[in-house]
Coordinates of C-alpha atoms in Angstrom, one line a residue:
Chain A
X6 CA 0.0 0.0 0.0
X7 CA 1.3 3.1 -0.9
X8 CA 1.6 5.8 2.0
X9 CA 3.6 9.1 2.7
X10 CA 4.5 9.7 5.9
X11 CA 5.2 13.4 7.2
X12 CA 6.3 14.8 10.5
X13 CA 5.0 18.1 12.1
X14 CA 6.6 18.3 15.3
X15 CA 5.4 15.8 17.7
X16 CA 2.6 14.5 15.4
X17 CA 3.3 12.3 12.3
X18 CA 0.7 12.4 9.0
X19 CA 0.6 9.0 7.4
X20 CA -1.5 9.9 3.8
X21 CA -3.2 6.9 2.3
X22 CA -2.2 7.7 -1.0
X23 CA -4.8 4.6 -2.7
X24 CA -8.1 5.4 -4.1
X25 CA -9.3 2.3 -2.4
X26 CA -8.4 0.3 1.1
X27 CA -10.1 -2.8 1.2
X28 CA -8.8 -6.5 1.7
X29 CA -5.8 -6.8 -0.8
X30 CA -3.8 -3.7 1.5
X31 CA -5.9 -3.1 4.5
X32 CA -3.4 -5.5 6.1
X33 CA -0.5 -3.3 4.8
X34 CA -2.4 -0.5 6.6
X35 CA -2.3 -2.5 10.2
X36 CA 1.9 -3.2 10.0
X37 CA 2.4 0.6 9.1
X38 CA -0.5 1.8 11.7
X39 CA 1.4 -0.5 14.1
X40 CA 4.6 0.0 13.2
X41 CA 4.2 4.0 14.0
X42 CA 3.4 2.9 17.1
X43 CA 6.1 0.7 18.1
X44 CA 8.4 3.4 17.1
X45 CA 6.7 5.7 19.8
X46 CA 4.4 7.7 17.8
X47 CA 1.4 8.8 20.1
X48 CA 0.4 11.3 18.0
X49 CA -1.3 10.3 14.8
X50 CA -3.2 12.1 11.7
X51 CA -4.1 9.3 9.3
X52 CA -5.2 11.2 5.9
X53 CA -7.5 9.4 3.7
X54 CA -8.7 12.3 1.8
X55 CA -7.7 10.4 -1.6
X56 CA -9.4 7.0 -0.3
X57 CA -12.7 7.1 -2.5
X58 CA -13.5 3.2 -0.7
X59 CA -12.8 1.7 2.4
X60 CA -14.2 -1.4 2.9
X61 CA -15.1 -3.5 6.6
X62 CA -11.3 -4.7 6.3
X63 CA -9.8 -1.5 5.8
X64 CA -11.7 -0.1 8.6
X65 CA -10.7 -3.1 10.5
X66 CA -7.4 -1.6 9.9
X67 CA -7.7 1.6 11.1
X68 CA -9.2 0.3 14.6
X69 CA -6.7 -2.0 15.1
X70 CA -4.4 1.4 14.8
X71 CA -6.6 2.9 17.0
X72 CA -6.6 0.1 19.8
X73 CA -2.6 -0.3 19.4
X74 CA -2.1 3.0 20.1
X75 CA -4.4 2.8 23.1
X76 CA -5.6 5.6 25.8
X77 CA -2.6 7.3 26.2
X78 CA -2.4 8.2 22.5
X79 CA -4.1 9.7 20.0
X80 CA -4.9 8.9 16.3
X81 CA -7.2 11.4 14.7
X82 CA -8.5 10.6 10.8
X83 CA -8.8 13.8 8.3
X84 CA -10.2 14.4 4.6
X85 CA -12.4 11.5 4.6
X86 CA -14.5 11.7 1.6
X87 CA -18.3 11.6 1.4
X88 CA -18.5 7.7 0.7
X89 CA -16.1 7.0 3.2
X90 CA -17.9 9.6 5.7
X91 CA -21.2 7.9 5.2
X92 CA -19.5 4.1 5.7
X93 CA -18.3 5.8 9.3
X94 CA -21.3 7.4 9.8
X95 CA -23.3 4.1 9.3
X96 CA -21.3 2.0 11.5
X97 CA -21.6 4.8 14.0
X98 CA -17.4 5.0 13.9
X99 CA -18.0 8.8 13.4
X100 CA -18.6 8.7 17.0
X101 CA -15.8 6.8 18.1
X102 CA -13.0 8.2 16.2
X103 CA -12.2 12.1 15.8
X104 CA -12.7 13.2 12.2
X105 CA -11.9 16.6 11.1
X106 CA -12.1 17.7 7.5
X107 CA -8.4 18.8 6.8
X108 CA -4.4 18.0 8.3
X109 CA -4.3 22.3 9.4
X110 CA -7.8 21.2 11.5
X111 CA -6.1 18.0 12.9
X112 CA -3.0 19.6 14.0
X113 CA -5.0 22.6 15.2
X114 CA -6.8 20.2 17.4
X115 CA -3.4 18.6 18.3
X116 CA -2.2 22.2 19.2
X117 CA -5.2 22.9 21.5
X118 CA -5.2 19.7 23.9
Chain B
X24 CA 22.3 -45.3 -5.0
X25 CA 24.3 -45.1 -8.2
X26 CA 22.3 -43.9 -11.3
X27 CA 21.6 -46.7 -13.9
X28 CA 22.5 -46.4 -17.2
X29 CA 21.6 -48.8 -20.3
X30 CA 24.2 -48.6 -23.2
X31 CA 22.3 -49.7 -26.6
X32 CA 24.6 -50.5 -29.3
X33 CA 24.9 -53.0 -31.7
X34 CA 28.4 -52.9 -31.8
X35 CA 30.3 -54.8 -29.2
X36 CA 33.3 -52.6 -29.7
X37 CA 31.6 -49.5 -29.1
X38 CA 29.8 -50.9 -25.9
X39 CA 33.3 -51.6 -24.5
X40 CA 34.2 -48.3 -25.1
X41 CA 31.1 -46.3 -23.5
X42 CA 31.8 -48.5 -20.9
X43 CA 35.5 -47.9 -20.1
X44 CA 34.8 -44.2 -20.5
X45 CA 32.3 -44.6 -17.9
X46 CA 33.5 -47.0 -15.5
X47 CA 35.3 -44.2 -12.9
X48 CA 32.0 -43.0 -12.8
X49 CA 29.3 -43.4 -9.8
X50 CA 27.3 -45.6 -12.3
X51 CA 25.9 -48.7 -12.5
X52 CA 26.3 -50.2 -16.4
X53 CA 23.8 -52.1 -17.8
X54 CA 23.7 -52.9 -21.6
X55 CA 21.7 -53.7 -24.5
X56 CA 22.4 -55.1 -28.4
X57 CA 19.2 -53.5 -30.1
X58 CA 15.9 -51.4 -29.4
X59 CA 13.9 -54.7 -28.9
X60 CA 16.1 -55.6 -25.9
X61 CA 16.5 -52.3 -24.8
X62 CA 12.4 -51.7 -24.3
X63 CA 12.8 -54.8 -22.3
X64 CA 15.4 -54.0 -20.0
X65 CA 13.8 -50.4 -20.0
X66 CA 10.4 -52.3 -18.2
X67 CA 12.0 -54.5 -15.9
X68 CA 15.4 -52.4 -14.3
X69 CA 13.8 -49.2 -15.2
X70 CA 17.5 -47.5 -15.9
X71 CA 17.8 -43.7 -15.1
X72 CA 19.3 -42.7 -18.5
X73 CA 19.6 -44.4 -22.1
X74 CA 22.3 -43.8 -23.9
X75 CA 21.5 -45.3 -27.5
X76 CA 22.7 -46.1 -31.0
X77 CA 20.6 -45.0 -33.8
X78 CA 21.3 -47.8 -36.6
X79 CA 20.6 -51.2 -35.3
X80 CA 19.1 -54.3 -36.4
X81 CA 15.3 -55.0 -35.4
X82 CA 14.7 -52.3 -33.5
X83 CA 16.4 -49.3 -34.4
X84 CA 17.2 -46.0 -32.1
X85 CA 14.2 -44.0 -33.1
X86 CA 11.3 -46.8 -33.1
X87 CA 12.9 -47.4 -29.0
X88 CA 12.4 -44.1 -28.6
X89 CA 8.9 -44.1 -29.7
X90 CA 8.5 -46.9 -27.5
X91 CA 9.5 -45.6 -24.3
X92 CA 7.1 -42.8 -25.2
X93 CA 4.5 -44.9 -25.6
X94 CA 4.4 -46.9 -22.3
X95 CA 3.6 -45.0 -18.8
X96 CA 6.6 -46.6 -17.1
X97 CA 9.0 -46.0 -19.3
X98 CA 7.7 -42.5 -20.9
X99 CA 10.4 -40.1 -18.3
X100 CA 13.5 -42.3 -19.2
X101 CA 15.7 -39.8 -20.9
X102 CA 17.6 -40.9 -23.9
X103 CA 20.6 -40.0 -25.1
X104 CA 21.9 -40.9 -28.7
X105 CA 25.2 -41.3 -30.1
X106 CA 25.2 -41.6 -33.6
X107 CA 28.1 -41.5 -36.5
X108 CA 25.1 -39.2 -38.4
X109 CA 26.2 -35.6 -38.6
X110 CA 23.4 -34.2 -40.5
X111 CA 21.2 -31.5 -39.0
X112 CA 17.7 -33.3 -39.8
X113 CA 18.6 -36.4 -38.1
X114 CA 19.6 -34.5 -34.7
X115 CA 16.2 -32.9 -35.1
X116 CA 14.5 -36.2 -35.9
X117 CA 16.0 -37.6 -32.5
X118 CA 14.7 -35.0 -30.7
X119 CA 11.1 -34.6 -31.8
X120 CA 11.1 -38.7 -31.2
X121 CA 11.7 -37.5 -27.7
X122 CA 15.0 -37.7 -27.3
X123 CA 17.0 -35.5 -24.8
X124 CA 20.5 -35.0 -26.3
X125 CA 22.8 -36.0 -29.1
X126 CA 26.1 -36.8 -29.5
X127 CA 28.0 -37.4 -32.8
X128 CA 30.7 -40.1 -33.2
X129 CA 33.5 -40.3 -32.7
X130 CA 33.1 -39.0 -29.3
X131 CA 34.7 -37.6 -26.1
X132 CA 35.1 -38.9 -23.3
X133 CA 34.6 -35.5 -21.6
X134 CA 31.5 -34.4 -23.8
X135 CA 29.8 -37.8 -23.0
X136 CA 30.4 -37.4 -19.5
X137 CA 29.5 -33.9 -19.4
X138 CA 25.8 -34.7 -21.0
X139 CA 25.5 -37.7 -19.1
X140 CA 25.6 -35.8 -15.9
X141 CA 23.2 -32.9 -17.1
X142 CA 20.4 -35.2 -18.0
X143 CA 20.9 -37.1 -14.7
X144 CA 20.9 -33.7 -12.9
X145 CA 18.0 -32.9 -14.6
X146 CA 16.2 -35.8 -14.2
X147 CA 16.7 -35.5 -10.5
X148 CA 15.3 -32.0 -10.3
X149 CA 12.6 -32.8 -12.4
X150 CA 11.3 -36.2 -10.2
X151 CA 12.0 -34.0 -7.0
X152 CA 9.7 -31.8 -8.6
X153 CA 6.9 -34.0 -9.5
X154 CA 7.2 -35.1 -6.1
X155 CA 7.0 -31.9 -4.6
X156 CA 3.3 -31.5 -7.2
X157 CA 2.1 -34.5 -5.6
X158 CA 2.8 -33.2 -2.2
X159 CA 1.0 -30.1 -3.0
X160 CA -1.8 -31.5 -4.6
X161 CA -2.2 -33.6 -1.6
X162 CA -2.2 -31.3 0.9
X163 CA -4.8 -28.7 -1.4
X164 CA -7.2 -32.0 -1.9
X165 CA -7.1 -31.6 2.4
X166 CA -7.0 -27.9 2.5
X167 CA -10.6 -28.6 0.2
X168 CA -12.2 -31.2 2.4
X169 CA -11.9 -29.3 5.3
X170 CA -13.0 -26.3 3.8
X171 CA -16.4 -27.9 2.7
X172 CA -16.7 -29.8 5.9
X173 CA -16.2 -25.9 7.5
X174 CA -18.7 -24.9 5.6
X175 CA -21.1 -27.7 6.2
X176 CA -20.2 -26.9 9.9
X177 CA -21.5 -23.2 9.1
X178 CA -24.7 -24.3 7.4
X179 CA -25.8 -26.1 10.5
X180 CA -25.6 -22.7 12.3
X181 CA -28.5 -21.7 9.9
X182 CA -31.6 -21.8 11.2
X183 CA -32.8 -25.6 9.8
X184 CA -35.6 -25.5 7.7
X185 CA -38.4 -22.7 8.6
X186 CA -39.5 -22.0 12.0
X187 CA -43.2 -22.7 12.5
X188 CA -44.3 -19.4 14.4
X189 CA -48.7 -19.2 13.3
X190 CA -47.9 -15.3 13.4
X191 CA -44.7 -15.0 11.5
X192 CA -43.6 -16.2 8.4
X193 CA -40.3 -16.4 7.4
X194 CA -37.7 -16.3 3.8
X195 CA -34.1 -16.1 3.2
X196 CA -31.6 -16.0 1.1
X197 CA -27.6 -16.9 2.1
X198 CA -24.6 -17.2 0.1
X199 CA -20.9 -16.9 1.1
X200 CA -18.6 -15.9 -1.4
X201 CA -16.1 -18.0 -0.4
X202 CA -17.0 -21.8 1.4
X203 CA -17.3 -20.1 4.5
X204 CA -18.2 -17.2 5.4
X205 CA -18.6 -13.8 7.9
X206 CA -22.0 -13.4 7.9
X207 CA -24.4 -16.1 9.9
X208 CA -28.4 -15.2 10.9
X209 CA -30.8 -16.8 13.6
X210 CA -34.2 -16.9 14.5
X211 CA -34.8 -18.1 18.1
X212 CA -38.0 -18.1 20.1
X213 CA -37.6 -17.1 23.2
X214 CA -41.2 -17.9 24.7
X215 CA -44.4 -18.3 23.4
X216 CA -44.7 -14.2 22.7
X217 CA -41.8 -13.3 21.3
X218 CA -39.2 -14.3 19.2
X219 CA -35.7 -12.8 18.5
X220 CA -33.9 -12.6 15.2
X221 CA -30.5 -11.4 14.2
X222 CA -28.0 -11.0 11.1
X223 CA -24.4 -10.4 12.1
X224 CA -21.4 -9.8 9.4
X225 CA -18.0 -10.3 10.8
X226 CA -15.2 -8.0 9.4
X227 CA -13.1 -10.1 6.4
X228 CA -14.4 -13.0 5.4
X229 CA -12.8 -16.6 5.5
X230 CA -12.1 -19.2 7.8
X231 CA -10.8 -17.0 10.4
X232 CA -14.1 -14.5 10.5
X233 CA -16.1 -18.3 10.1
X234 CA -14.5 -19.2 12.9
X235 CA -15.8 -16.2 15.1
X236 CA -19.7 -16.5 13.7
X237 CA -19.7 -19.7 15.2
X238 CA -18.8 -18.9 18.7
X239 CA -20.6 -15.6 18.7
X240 CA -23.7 -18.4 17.1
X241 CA -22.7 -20.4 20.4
X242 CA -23.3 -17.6 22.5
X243 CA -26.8 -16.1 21.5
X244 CA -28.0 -19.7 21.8
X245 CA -31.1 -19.3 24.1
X246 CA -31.3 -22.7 25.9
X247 CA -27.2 -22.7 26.5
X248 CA -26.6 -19.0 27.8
X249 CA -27.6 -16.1 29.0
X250 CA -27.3 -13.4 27.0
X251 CA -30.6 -13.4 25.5
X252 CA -33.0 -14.7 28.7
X253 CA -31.6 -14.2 32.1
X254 CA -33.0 -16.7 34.6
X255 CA -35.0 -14.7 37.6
X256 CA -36.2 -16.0 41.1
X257 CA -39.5 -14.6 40.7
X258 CA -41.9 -16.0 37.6
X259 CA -41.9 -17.0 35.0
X260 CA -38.3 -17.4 36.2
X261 CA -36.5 -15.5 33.2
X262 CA -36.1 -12.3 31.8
X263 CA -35.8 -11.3 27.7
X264 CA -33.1 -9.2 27.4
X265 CA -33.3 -6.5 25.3
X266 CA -31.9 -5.6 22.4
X267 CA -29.4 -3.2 23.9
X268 CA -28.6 -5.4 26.6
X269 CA -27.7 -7.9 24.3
X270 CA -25.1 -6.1 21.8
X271 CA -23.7 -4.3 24.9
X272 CA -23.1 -7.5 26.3
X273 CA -21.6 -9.2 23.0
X274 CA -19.6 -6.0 22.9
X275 CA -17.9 -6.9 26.2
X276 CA -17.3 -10.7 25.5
X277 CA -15.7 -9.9 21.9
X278 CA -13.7 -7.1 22.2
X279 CA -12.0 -6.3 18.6
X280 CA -8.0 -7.1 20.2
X281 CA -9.5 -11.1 21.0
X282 CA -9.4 -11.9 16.9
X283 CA -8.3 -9.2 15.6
X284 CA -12.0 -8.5 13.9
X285 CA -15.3 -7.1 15.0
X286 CA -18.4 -7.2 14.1
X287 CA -21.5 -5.4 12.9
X288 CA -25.0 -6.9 13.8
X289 CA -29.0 -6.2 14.2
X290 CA -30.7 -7.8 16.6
X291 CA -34.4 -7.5 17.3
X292 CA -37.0 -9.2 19.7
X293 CA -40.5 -9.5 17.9
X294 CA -43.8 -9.4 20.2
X295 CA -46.1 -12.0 18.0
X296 CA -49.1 -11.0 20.2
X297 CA -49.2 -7.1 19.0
X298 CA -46.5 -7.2 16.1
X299 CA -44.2 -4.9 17.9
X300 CA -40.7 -5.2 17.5
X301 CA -37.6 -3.8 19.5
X302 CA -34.1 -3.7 17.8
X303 CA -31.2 -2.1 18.5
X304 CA -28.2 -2.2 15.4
X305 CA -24.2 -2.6 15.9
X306 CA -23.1 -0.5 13.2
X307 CA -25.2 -3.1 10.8
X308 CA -27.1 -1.5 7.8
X309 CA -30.4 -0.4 9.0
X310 CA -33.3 -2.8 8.3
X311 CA -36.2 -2.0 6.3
X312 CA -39.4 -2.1 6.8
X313 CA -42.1 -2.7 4.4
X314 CA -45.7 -1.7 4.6
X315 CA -48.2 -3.3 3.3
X316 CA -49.9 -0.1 2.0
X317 CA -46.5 0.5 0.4
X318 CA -44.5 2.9 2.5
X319 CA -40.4 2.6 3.1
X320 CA -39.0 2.9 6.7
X321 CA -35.4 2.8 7.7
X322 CA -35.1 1.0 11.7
X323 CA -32.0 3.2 12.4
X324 CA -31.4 3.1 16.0
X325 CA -28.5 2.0 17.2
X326 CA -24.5 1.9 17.9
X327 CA -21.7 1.2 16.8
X328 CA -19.7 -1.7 15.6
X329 CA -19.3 -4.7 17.9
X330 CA -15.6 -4.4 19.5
X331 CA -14.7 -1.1 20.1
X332 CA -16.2 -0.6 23.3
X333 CA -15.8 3.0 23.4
X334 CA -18.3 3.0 26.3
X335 CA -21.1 4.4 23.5
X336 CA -24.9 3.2 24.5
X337 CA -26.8 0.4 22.0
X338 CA -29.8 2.9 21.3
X339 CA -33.1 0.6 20.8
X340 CA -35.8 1.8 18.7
X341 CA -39.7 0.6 18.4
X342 CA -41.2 -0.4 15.1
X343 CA -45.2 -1.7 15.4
X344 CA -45.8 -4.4 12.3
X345 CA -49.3 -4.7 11.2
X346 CA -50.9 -7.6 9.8
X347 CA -49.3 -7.7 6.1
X348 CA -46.4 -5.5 7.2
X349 CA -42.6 -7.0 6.1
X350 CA -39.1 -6.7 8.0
X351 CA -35.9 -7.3 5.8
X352 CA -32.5 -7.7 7.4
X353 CA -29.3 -8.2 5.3
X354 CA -25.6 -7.5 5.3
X355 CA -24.0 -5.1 3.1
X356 CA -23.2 -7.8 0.3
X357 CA -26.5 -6.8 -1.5
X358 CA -26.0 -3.2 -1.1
X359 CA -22.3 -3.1 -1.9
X360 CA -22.5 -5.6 -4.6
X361 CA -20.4 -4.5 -7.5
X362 CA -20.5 -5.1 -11.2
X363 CA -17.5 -4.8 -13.4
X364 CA -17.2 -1.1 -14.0
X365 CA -17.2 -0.7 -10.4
X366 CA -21.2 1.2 -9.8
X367 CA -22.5 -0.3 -7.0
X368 CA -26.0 -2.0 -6.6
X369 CA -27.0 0.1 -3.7
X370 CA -30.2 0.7 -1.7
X371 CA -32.0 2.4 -3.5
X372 CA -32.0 -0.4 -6.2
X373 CA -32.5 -3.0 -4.1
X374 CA -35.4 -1.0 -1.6
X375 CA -37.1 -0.8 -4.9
X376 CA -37.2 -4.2 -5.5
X377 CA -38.7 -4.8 -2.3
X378 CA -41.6 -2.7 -2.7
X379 CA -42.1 -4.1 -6.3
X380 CA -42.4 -7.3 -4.9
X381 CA -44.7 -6.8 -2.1
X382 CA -47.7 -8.4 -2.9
X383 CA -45.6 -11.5 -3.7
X384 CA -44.9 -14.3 -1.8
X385 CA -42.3 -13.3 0.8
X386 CA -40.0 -16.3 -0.7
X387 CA -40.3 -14.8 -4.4
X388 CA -39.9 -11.3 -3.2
X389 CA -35.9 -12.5 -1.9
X390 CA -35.7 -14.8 -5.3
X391 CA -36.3 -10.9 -7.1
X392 CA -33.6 -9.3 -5.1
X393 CA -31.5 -12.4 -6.0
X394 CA -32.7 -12.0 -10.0
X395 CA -32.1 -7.9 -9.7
X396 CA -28.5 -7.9 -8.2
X397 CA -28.0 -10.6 -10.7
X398 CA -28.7 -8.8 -14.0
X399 CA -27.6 -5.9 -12.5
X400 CA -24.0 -8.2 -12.4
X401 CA -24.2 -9.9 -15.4
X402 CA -24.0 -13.2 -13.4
X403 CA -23.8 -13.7 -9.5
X404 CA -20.5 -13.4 -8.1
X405 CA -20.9 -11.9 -5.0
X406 CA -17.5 -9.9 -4.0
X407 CA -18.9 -10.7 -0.2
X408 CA -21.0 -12.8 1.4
X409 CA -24.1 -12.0 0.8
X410 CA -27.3 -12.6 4.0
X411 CA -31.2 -11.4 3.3
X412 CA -33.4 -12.6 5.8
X413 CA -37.2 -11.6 5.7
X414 CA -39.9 -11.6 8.0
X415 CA -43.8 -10.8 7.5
X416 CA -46.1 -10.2 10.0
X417 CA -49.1 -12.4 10.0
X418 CA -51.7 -10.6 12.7
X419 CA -51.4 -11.2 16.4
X420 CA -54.8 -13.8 16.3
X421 CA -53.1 -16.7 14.1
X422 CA -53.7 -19.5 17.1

C-alpha cells in the first residue's frame, strides 16, 4: 500500500495515497499503523482524503491502529470523503474516532489539547 | 544409490568403449544389443538414462524411442543418442522422437560425460519436482475437504428448515462468497410471545471471520446462555433481554483485540401478540421495513460496531408491524454488490425491488432481489457474502 509519511513536530501524518483500502492492502495499513506505534508515535493524523472506498477490512485496519495506540495516544483521521464519511457514519465509527475535514484542522486540534 | 545407465549398441566394440569411458563414474552399467532388448530392459530395471545407438538391427534408435514414449513406465527415461550421423535433420529427428541429447561419433570422453551428468541432474530435479506436485496436490485436496466440511459446519448454524411461528412467516436468502463465510443469521423463540432474530457480518471474510460467527452463534443460543434470557427468582423465572442489553453485552465478551476483527449486527425481539418489535443495530445496515400499504421505513437506532467498546450506548428503537407488514434484514453484500465497471447496486435499487415485490410471496420477493443484483451483475458473483433474511407479519390472532 502506498503511504507518505510526514512529521510536524510531535505529530506524524501518514497519507493513504490509494483510491481504495479494502482487503488486498488493509493489512498493509495495520503493519504501518502498528509500526508507527512501536516506534513511539502517540500522535497520529491518518489522511484518507484520496481514499474514494474503504471497505469492513480496511476499517478493520484503522481500529486495530486505533486500539494499538491505546488511551494514552491519540490517532485522529482527516479528509475523509463523502463515501467513506457515510460508511463511518453508518457503523456509527463517526462517533468513536475524531474526524476533522483537513491536516491544518487535525494539528490545530493537536495544538489545542 | 548409483544412477543406472543402459548402453544400446549393436556394436560390441563400441559398448566396450562407452563403458570404459564410464567406468570411474558413480554408475551402474547395464547394456543392450538393439531397441527390442532395450524396451525390455527399460520395463523391468527401469534405468535412469539411455544412452543409444541410432542404426541397429530390429529395432532401431528411433522406433525405442517411440517406444519408451509410448508406455507410462517407461515414458520419463531420458535418452541419449550417439550416432556417427552428422546431419542437422537427423539430430532434429531424434529430438522430436523425444530424445534428450545427441552426440556425434567419434566422441569424447569428456563431452559424453559432461551430457551424461546434465540429464541425470536434470532428471533428479525434475522427479524431486513431481514429487513436490504430488505433495502439494495432496495437501490442497485436504485444505478442500476441510474447507467444505467448514462450511457444512457453518450451514448447521443456519436456522434448519423454517421456523413454525402461526404469526410469522419467514424467507431467506444466504450465500458466502467464499466456502465459508462472515455473515451467519438466527431466529430463536424465546417464549411463546416473542421471538428474536438477528444477522451479524463479521469484518473479512474466510475461515478466520467463520470461525468467530460460530462462537458468537454459540453464544446467543437461548437454551445454552444467558445473553438473550436471564434466569429470575420470581416467575416466570427469566427475563428477555433487550436488544441493547444484548449487543452491549456481546460488545464486552468480543472485544476487537481477542481476533483481531469485529463485528457489525442487528438484533431484534418480535412481540407475536401485538407485532411490535424492538431492535437495536451494531453499526449493521439499517433494516427495512415494508408496509403493506407500500410505504419505506429505515429501523436506524443504534450503535456502533461490535468491539470497540468505546463505552457508546446500544440505542433501541420501536417499530409496530401490522398484519401484512414485512421486515428485511441483510448485510452489506446486496447493497455493496459490485458489477464490473465498479457502480455499486445500492439501496435504493434493491429498496425498490422490495416494494415491487410486495404483494408477492415473501419467498419470491428475496428470489427478485436475487434476480435484480443478478442482471444488475451480469452473473452472480458476489464480492462478499451475501445474508437477506425476511420476515412478515401475519396478525397477532393466528392461534
Amino acid at each position: 500500500m502506498q503511504t507518505e509519511i510526514v512529521e510536524k513536530g510531535d505529530v506524524t501524518i501518514l497519507r493513504a495515497l490509494e483510491k481504495r483500502i479494502d482487503a488486498g492492502i488493509s493489512g498493509e495499513l495495520k503493519e504501518q499503523l502498528g509500526e508507527l506505534v512501536a516506534n513511539g508515535r502517540r500522535r497520529i493524523i491518518l489522511d484518507i482524503s484520496g481514499v474514494e472506498f474503504l471497505d469492513s477490512s480496511g476499517l478493520g485496519a484503522i481500529i486495530s491502529g486505533l486500539k494499538a495506540i491505546g488511551e494514552d495516544g491519540r490517532l485522529v483521521i482527516c479528509g475523509a470523503t463523502d463515501p467513506v464519511k457515510s460508511m463511518f457514519r453508518l457503523t456509527r465509527m463517526d462517533r468513536i474516532f475524531e474526524m476533522y475535514d483537513s491536516e491544518a484542522e487535525s494539528l490545530q486540534a493537536f495544538a489545542q489539547a | 544409490m548409483p544412477a543406472r545407465i543402459l548402453i544400446v549398441d549393436d556394436s560390441p566394440s563400441v559398448r566396450r568403449l562407452l563403458s570404459l569411458y564410464l567406468k570411474g563414474e558413480d554408475y551402474e552399467l547395464i547394456e543392450a544389443v538393439n531397441g527390442r532388448e532395450a524396451v525390455r530392459r527399460c520395463r523391468k530395471q527401469r534405468p535412469d538414462l539411455v544412452l543409444s545407438d541410432i542404426q541397429m538391427p530390429e529395432m532401431d534408435g528411433y522406433q525405442l524411442c517411440r517406444r519408451l514414449q509410448q508406455e507410462r513406465q517407461t515414458r520419463d527415461i531420458p535418452v541419449i543418442f550417439i550416432s556417427a550421423r552428422k546431419d542437422a535433420a537427423d539430430k532434429v529427428k531424434g529430438l522430436e522422437l523425444g530424445a534428450v541429447d545427441y552426440i556425434t561419433k567419434p566422441f569424447d570422453r569428456g563431452e559424453v560425460l559432461a551430457r551424461i551428468r546434465n540429464q541425470l541432474k536434470i532428471r533428479e530435479l525434475t522427479l524431486a519436482l513431481l514429487e513436490v506436485n504430488r505433495d502439494l496436490r495432496r495437501k490442497q485436496k485436504h485444505l478442500d475437504e476441510d474447507l467444505r466440511a467448514a462450511g457444512q459446519i457453518q450451514k448447521s448454524l443456519l436456522p434448519e428448515g423454517l421456523p413454525e411461528i402461526p404469526e410469522l412467516e419467514f424467507a431467506w436468502r444466504f450465500f458466502p462468497c467464499e466456502q465459508v463465510g462472515g455473515d451467519v443469521f438466527n431466529i430463536h423463540p424465546l417464549d411463546e410471545n416473542h421471538v428474536a432474530l438477528f444477522v451479524l457480518d463479521v469484518s473479512g471474510h474466510g475461515v478466520p471471520s467463520a470461525m468467530v460467527t460460530v462462537s458468537v452463534c454459540q453464544t446467543l443460543l437461548p437454551r445454552t446462555g444467558s445473553a438473550l434470557k436471564q434466569p429470575v427468582a420470581d416467575p416466570p423465572y427469566y427475563r428477555i433481554m433487550s436488544p441493547s442489553e444484548v449487543l452491549s453485552r456481546l460488545d464486552g465478551e468480543y472485544p476487537f483485540e481477542r481476533f483481531e476483527k469485529y463485528f457489525t449486527m442487528v438484533y431484534l425481539v418480535v412481540n407475536v401478540r401485538d407485532g411490535s418489535v424492538r431492535y437495536s443495530r451494531a453499526g449493521h445496515p439499517m433494516p427495512v421495513v415494508i408496509r403493506r400499504r407500500g410505504g419505506t421505513e429505515l429501523l436506524e437506532a443504534g450503535g456502533p460496531v461490535i468491539g470497540v467498546g468505546g463505552g457508546l450506548a446500544f440505542e433501541e428503537g420501536r417499530v409496530t408491524l401490522a398484519p401484512g407488514d414485512r421486515l428485511f434484514l441483510f448485510t452489506d453484500g446486496i447493497t455493496e454488490y459490485r458489477h464490473a465497471k465498479g457502480e455499486t447496486f445500492g439501496e435504493r435499487r434493491f429498496f425498490r425491488e422490495l416494494q415491487h415485490s410486495r404483494q408477492s410471496p415473501l419467498d419470491a420477493a428475496c428470489q427478485r432481489v436475487i434476480r435484480s443484483m443478478e442482471v444488475f451483475g451480469d452473473g452472480f458473483r458476489p464480492q462478499d457474502d451475501v445474508t437477506l433474511l425476511a420476515m412478515a407479519y401475519r396478525g397477532g390472532d393466528k392461534r
